[in-house]
mmCIF file of C-alpha atoms in Angstrom:
data_model
loop_
_atom_site.group_PDB
_atom_site.id
_atom_site.type_symbol
_atom_site.label_atom_id
_atom_site.label_comp_id
_atom_site.label_asym_id
_atom_site.label_seq_id
_atom_site.Cartn_x
_atom_site.Cartn_y
_atom_site.Cartn_z
ATOM 1 C CA UNK A 1044 -19.857 -90.579 -20.783
ATOM 2 C CA UNK A 1045 -19.501 -87.421 -22.831
ATOM 3 C CA UNK A 1046 -22.802 -85.507 -23.014
ATOM 4 C CA UNK A 1047 -21.676 -83.501 -26.067
ATOM 5 C CA UNK A 1048 -22.127 -86.400 -28.493
ATOM 6 C CA UNK A 1049 -25.788 -85.591 -29.210
ATOM 7 C CA UNK A 1050 -25.159 -82.811 -31.741
ATOM 8 C CA UNK A 1051 -22.514 -84.916 -33.523
ATOM 9 C CA UNK A 1052 -24.830 -87.903 -33.773
ATOM 10 C CA UNK A 1053 -27.580 -85.708 -35.178
ATOM 11 C CA UNK A 1054 -25.164 -84.121 -37.676
ATOM 12 C CA UNK A 1055 -23.978 -87.571 -38.778
ATOM 13 C CA UNK A 1056 -27.547 -88.779 -39.265
ATOM 14 C CA UNK A 1057 -28.363 -85.724 -41.382
ATOM 15 C CA UNK A 1058 -25.262 -86.266 -43.515
ATOM 16 C CA UNK A 1059 -26.254 -89.879 -44.104
ATOM 17 C CA UNK A 1060 -29.784 -88.842 -45.029
ATOM 18 C CA UNK A 1061 -28.496 -86.398 -47.631
ATOM 19 C CA UNK A 1062 -25.849 -88.839 -48.893
ATOM 20 C CA UNK A 1063 -28.525 -91.260 -50.114
ATOM 21 C CA UNK A 1064 -29.350 -90.386 -53.730
ATOM 22 C CA UNK A 1065 -32.866 -88.954 -54.224
ATOM 23 C CA UNK A 1066 -33.777 -91.810 -56.563
ATOM 24 C CA UNK A 1067 -32.990 -94.349 -53.839
ATOM 25 C CA UNK A 1068 -35.060 -92.417 -51.273
ATOM 26 C CA UNK A 1069 -37.967 -92.202 -53.715
ATOM 27 C CA UNK A 1070 -37.737 -95.928 -54.458
ATOM 28 C CA UNK A 1071 -37.733 -96.759 -50.742
ATOM 29 C CA UNK A 1072 -40.750 -94.538 -50.144
ATOM 30 C CA UNK A 1073 -42.645 -95.820 -53.164
ATOM 31 C CA UNK A 1074 -42.249 -99.533 -52.517
ATOM 32 C CA UNK A 1075 -45.539 -100.983 -53.620
ATOM 33 C CA UNK A 1076 -46.959 -97.528 -54.280
ATOM 34 C CA UNK A 1077 -47.557 -95.596 -57.477
ATOM 35 C CA UNK A 1078 -44.517 -93.882 -59.012
ATOM 36 C CA UNK A 1079 -43.886 -90.253 -58.119
ATOM 37 C CA UNK A 1080 -45.302 -87.737 -60.600
ATOM 38 C CA UNK A 1081 -41.855 -86.216 -61.162
ATOM 39 C CA UNK A 1082 -38.447 -87.844 -61.074
ATOM 40 C CA UNK A 1083 -35.061 -86.243 -61.519
ATOM 41 C CA UNK A 1084 -31.927 -88.243 -62.200
ATOM 42 C CA UNK A 1085 -28.356 -87.088 -62.264
ATOM 43 C CA UNK A 1086 -26.123 -88.059 -65.161
ATOM 44 C CA UNK A 1087 -22.732 -89.586 -64.437
ATOM 45 C CA UNK A 1088 -21.286 -87.417 -61.670
ATOM 46 C CA UNK A 1089 -17.700 -88.123 -62.745
ATOM 47 C CA UNK A 1090 -18.469 -86.643 -66.170
ATOM 48 C CA UNK A 1091 -20.174 -83.483 -64.922
ATOM 49 C CA UNK A 1092 -18.285 -80.242 -65.484
ATOM 50 C CA UNK A 1093 -18.760 -79.198 -61.868
ATOM 51 C CA UNK A 1094 -17.504 -82.441 -60.321
ATOM 52 C CA UNK A 1095 -14.718 -83.754 -62.528
ATOM 53 C CA UNK A 1096 -12.275 -80.954 -61.724
ATOM 54 C CA UNK A 1097 -12.702 -81.139 -57.935
ATOM 55 C CA UNK A 1098 -11.014 -83.287 -55.293
ATOM 56 C CA UNK A 1099 -11.530 -84.025 -51.613
ATOM 57 C CA UNK A 1100 -14.040 -82.128 -49.472
ATOM 58 C CA UNK A 1101 -15.027 -79.707 -52.249
ATOM 59 C CA UNK A 1102 -15.967 -82.656 -54.481
ATOM 60 C CA UNK A 1103 -18.025 -84.365 -51.771
ATOM 61 C CA UNK A 1104 -19.820 -81.118 -50.943
ATOM 62 C CA UNK A 1105 -20.571 -80.476 -54.610
ATOM 63 C CA UNK A 1106 -21.921 -84.005 -55.129
ATOM 64 C CA UNK A 1107 -24.212 -83.524 -52.130
ATOM 65 C CA UNK A 1108 -25.372 -80.198 -53.564
ATOM 66 C CA UNK A 1109 -26.176 -81.830 -56.917
ATOM 67 C CA UNK A 1110 -28.231 -84.532 -55.202
ATOM 68 C CA UNK A 1111 -30.031 -81.843 -53.196
ATOM 69 C CA UNK A 1112 -30.701 -79.876 -56.399
ATOM 70 C CA UNK A 1113 -32.183 -82.957 -58.094
ATOM 71 C CA UNK A 1114 -34.410 -83.657 -55.089
ATOM 72 C CA UNK A 1115 -35.531 -80.015 -54.937
ATOM 73 C CA UNK A 1116 -36.386 -80.017 -58.654
ATOM 74 C CA UNK A 1117 -38.485 -83.186 -58.291
ATOM 75 C CA UNK A 1118 -40.376 -81.587 -55.390
ATOM 76 C CA UNK A 1119 -40.977 -78.399 -57.383
ATOM 77 C CA UNK A 1120 -42.137 -80.264 -60.494
ATOM 78 C CA UNK A 1121 -44.494 -82.742 -58.802
ATOM 79 C CA UNK A 1122 -47.419 -80.331 -58.194
ATOM 80 C CA UNK A 1123 -47.284 -79.247 -61.853
ATOM 81 C CA UNK A 1124 -47.850 -82.768 -63.192
ATOM 82 C CA UNK A 1125 -51.495 -83.819 -63.768
ATOM 83 C CA UNK A 1126 -52.697 -86.944 -61.944
ATOM 84 C CA UNK A 1127 -51.637 -90.179 -63.610
ATOM 85 C CA UNK A 1128 -48.953 -88.535 -65.732
ATOM 86 C CA UNK A 1129 -45.232 -88.313 -65.058
ATOM 87 C CA UNK A 1130 -42.331 -86.011 -65.771
ATOM 88 C CA UNK A 1131 -38.853 -87.492 -66.069
ATOM 89 C CA UNK A 1132 -35.868 -85.157 -65.999
ATOM 90 C CA UNK A 1133 -32.200 -86.034 -66.387
ATOM 91 C CA UNK A 1134 -29.619 -83.453 -65.355
ATOM 92 C CA UNK A 1135 -26.914 -84.462 -67.818
ATOM 93 C CA UNK A 1136 -24.347 -81.822 -66.902
ATOM 94 C CA UNK A 1137 -24.248 -79.141 -64.227
ATOM 95 C CA UNK A 1138 -21.848 -76.244 -63.836
ATOM 96 C CA UNK A 1139 -22.772 -74.276 -60.720
ATOM 97 C CA UNK A 1140 -22.492 -70.499 -60.567
ATOM 98 C CA UNK A 1141 -19.001 -69.402 -59.644
ATOM 99 C CA UNK A 1142 -15.738 -71.284 -59.806
ATOM 100 C CA UNK A 1143 -12.634 -72.162 -57.841
ATOM 101 C CA UNK A 1144 -9.997 -69.766 -59.122
ATOM 102 C CA UNK A 1145 -6.397 -70.969 -59.302
ATOM 103 C CA UNK A 1146 -3.640 -69.154 -57.461
ATOM 104 C CA UNK A 1147 -5.550 -68.626 -54.229
ATOM 105 C CA UNK A 1148 -3.693 -68.954 -50.949
ATOM 106 C CA UNK A 1149 -3.556 -72.457 -49.462
ATOM 107 C CA UNK A 1150 -6.550 -72.264 -47.137
ATOM 108 C CA UNK A 1151 -8.665 -70.461 -49.741
ATOM 109 C CA UNK A 1152 -8.432 -73.123 -52.469
ATOM 110 C CA UNK A 1153 -11.848 -74.516 -51.571
ATOM 111 C CA UNK A 1154 -13.607 -71.145 -51.716
ATOM 112 C CA UNK A 1155 -15.988 -70.700 -54.633
ATOM 113 C CA UNK A 1156 -15.710 -67.274 -56.217
ATOM 114 C CA UNK A 1157 -19.019 -66.092 -57.659
ATOM 115 C CA UNK A 1158 -18.884 -63.385 -60.298
ATOM 116 C CA UNK A 1159 -20.581 -62.798 -63.639
ATOM 117 C CA UNK A 1160 -17.686 -64.481 -65.443
ATOM 118 C CA UNK A 1161 -18.951 -67.865 -64.147
ATOM 119 C CA UNK A 1162 -22.712 -68.185 -64.871
ATOM 120 C CA UNK A 1163 -24.663 -71.316 -63.927
ATOM 121 C CA UNK A 1164 -25.232 -73.831 -66.728
ATOM 122 C CA UNK A 1165 -27.377 -76.974 -66.702
ATOM 123 C CA UNK A 1166 -27.732 -79.410 -69.571
ATOM 124 C CA UNK A 1167 -30.889 -81.495 -69.273
ATOM 125 C CA UNK A 1168 -33.269 -83.811 -71.059
ATOM 126 C CA UNK A 1169 -36.905 -84.356 -70.134
ATOM 127 C CA UNK A 1170 -40.005 -86.232 -71.141
ATOM 128 C CA UNK A 1171 -43.606 -85.790 -70.132
ATOM 129 C CA UNK A 1172 -45.390 -89.152 -70.151
ATOM 130 C CA UNK A 1173 -49.150 -89.666 -70.236
ATOM 131 C CA UNK A 1174 -51.120 -92.080 -68.059
ATOM 132 C CA UNK A 1175 -50.992 -94.660 -70.881
ATOM 133 C CA UNK A 1176 -47.170 -94.560 -70.970
ATOM 134 C CA UNK A 1177 -47.037 -92.606 -74.220
ATOM 135 C CA UNK A 1178 -44.535 -89.745 -74.422
ATOM 136 C CA UNK A 1179 -46.603 -86.578 -74.803
ATOM 137 C CA UNK A 1180 -43.750 -84.066 -74.976
ATOM 138 C CA UNK A 1181 -40.007 -84.248 -74.690
ATOM 139 C CA UNK A 1182 -37.008 -82.061 -75.099
ATOM 140 C CA UNK A 1183 -33.458 -81.328 -74.188
ATOM 141 C CA UNK A 1184 -31.305 -78.287 -73.994
ATOM 142 C CA UNK A 1185 -28.923 -76.165 -72.032
ATOM 143 C CA UNK A 1186 -30.052 -73.607 -69.477
ATOM 144 C CA UNK A 1187 -27.739 -70.687 -68.819
ATOM 145 C CA UNK A 1188 -28.405 -67.475 -66.945
ATOM 146 C CA UNK A 1189 -25.901 -64.799 -67.935
ATOM 147 C CA UNK A 1190 -27.676 -62.253 -65.683
ATOM 148 C CA UNK A 1191 -27.772 -64.495 -62.616
ATOM 149 C CA UNK A 1192 -26.285 -61.859 -60.311
ATOM 150 C CA UNK A 1193 -29.003 -59.282 -61.049
ATOM 151 C CA UNK A 1194 -31.928 -61.316 -59.715
ATOM 152 C CA UNK A 1195 -33.070 -61.588 -56.147
ATOM 153 C CA UNK A 1196 -35.816 -63.350 -54.296
ATOM 154 C CA UNK A 1197 -36.776 -65.789 -51.584
ATOM 155 C CA UNK A 1198 -33.768 -68.029 -52.242
ATOM 156 C CA UNK A 1199 -31.136 -65.381 -51.447
ATOM 157 C CA UNK A 1200 -29.576 -67.351 -48.574
ATOM 158 C CA UNK A 1201 -29.424 -70.635 -50.494
ATOM 159 C CA UNK A 1202 -26.035 -71.681 -51.948
ATOM 160 C CA UNK A 1203 -27.935 -73.104 -54.971
ATOM 161 C CA UNK A 1204 -30.119 -70.020 -55.432
ATOM 162 C CA UNK A 1205 -28.934 -69.229 -58.949
ATOM 163 C CA UNK A 1206 -29.474 -72.761 -60.226
ATOM 164 C CA UNK A 1207 -32.837 -73.111 -58.474
ATOM 165 C CA UNK A 1208 -34.089 -69.818 -59.877
ATOM 166 C CA UNK A 1209 -33.022 -70.877 -63.376
ATOM 167 C CA UNK A 1210 -34.706 -74.295 -63.018
ATOM 168 C CA UNK A 1211 -37.842 -72.766 -61.491
ATOM 169 C CA UNK A 1212 -38.178 -70.425 -64.495
ATOM 170 C CA UNK A 1213 -37.618 -73.357 -66.862
ATOM 171 C CA UNK A 1214 -40.334 -75.397 -65.107
ATOM 172 C CA UNK A 1215 -42.790 -72.513 -65.476
ATOM 173 C CA UNK A 1216 -42.132 -72.462 -69.226
ATOM 174 C CA UNK A 1217 -42.304 -76.243 -69.730
ATOM 175 C CA UNK A 1218 -45.215 -76.956 -67.365
ATOM 176 C CA UNK A 1219 -47.323 -73.841 -66.871
ATOM 177 C CA UNK A 1220 -49.992 -74.260 -64.213
ATOM 178 C CA UNK A 1221 -53.520 -73.418 -65.367
ATOM 179 C CA UNK A 1222 -55.310 -71.185 -62.897
#
């Protein structure tokens, strides 16, 4: 028996865990329990700017990143929502920072080039719902950070750092925390 299978089994289990959409994980966890204070859904992946132009491994990786971004946003929003109320967010379209430039050498086709020419852009819709089910506030819009390369912070090693920083700033504007 080959003793080197352990790391591969662990890697496969982690891939499966991240392949399950965040909404499905939340539904499994909340069976019989109260709904989560914040939920984030992804629009149709095939229609998203970031996904529709990709094929193969780059597409699968990008889809996983979008699911991870949605899950991260739900986790960040949850503490900002008062008890009994809910925040629903739909990421309608996502264009991650950077792009795959044409004309690269064969093995470099799946390398994302990040430069100020390709800023992150996220189109979203949201609604803040009271305990009685009434919509208290709602909105939609497009987030874009044209200066995304000038910022820095705790997320510097994260491949989604530009999008997370933009969403974190948006959350602070939409749901400021009273201190």
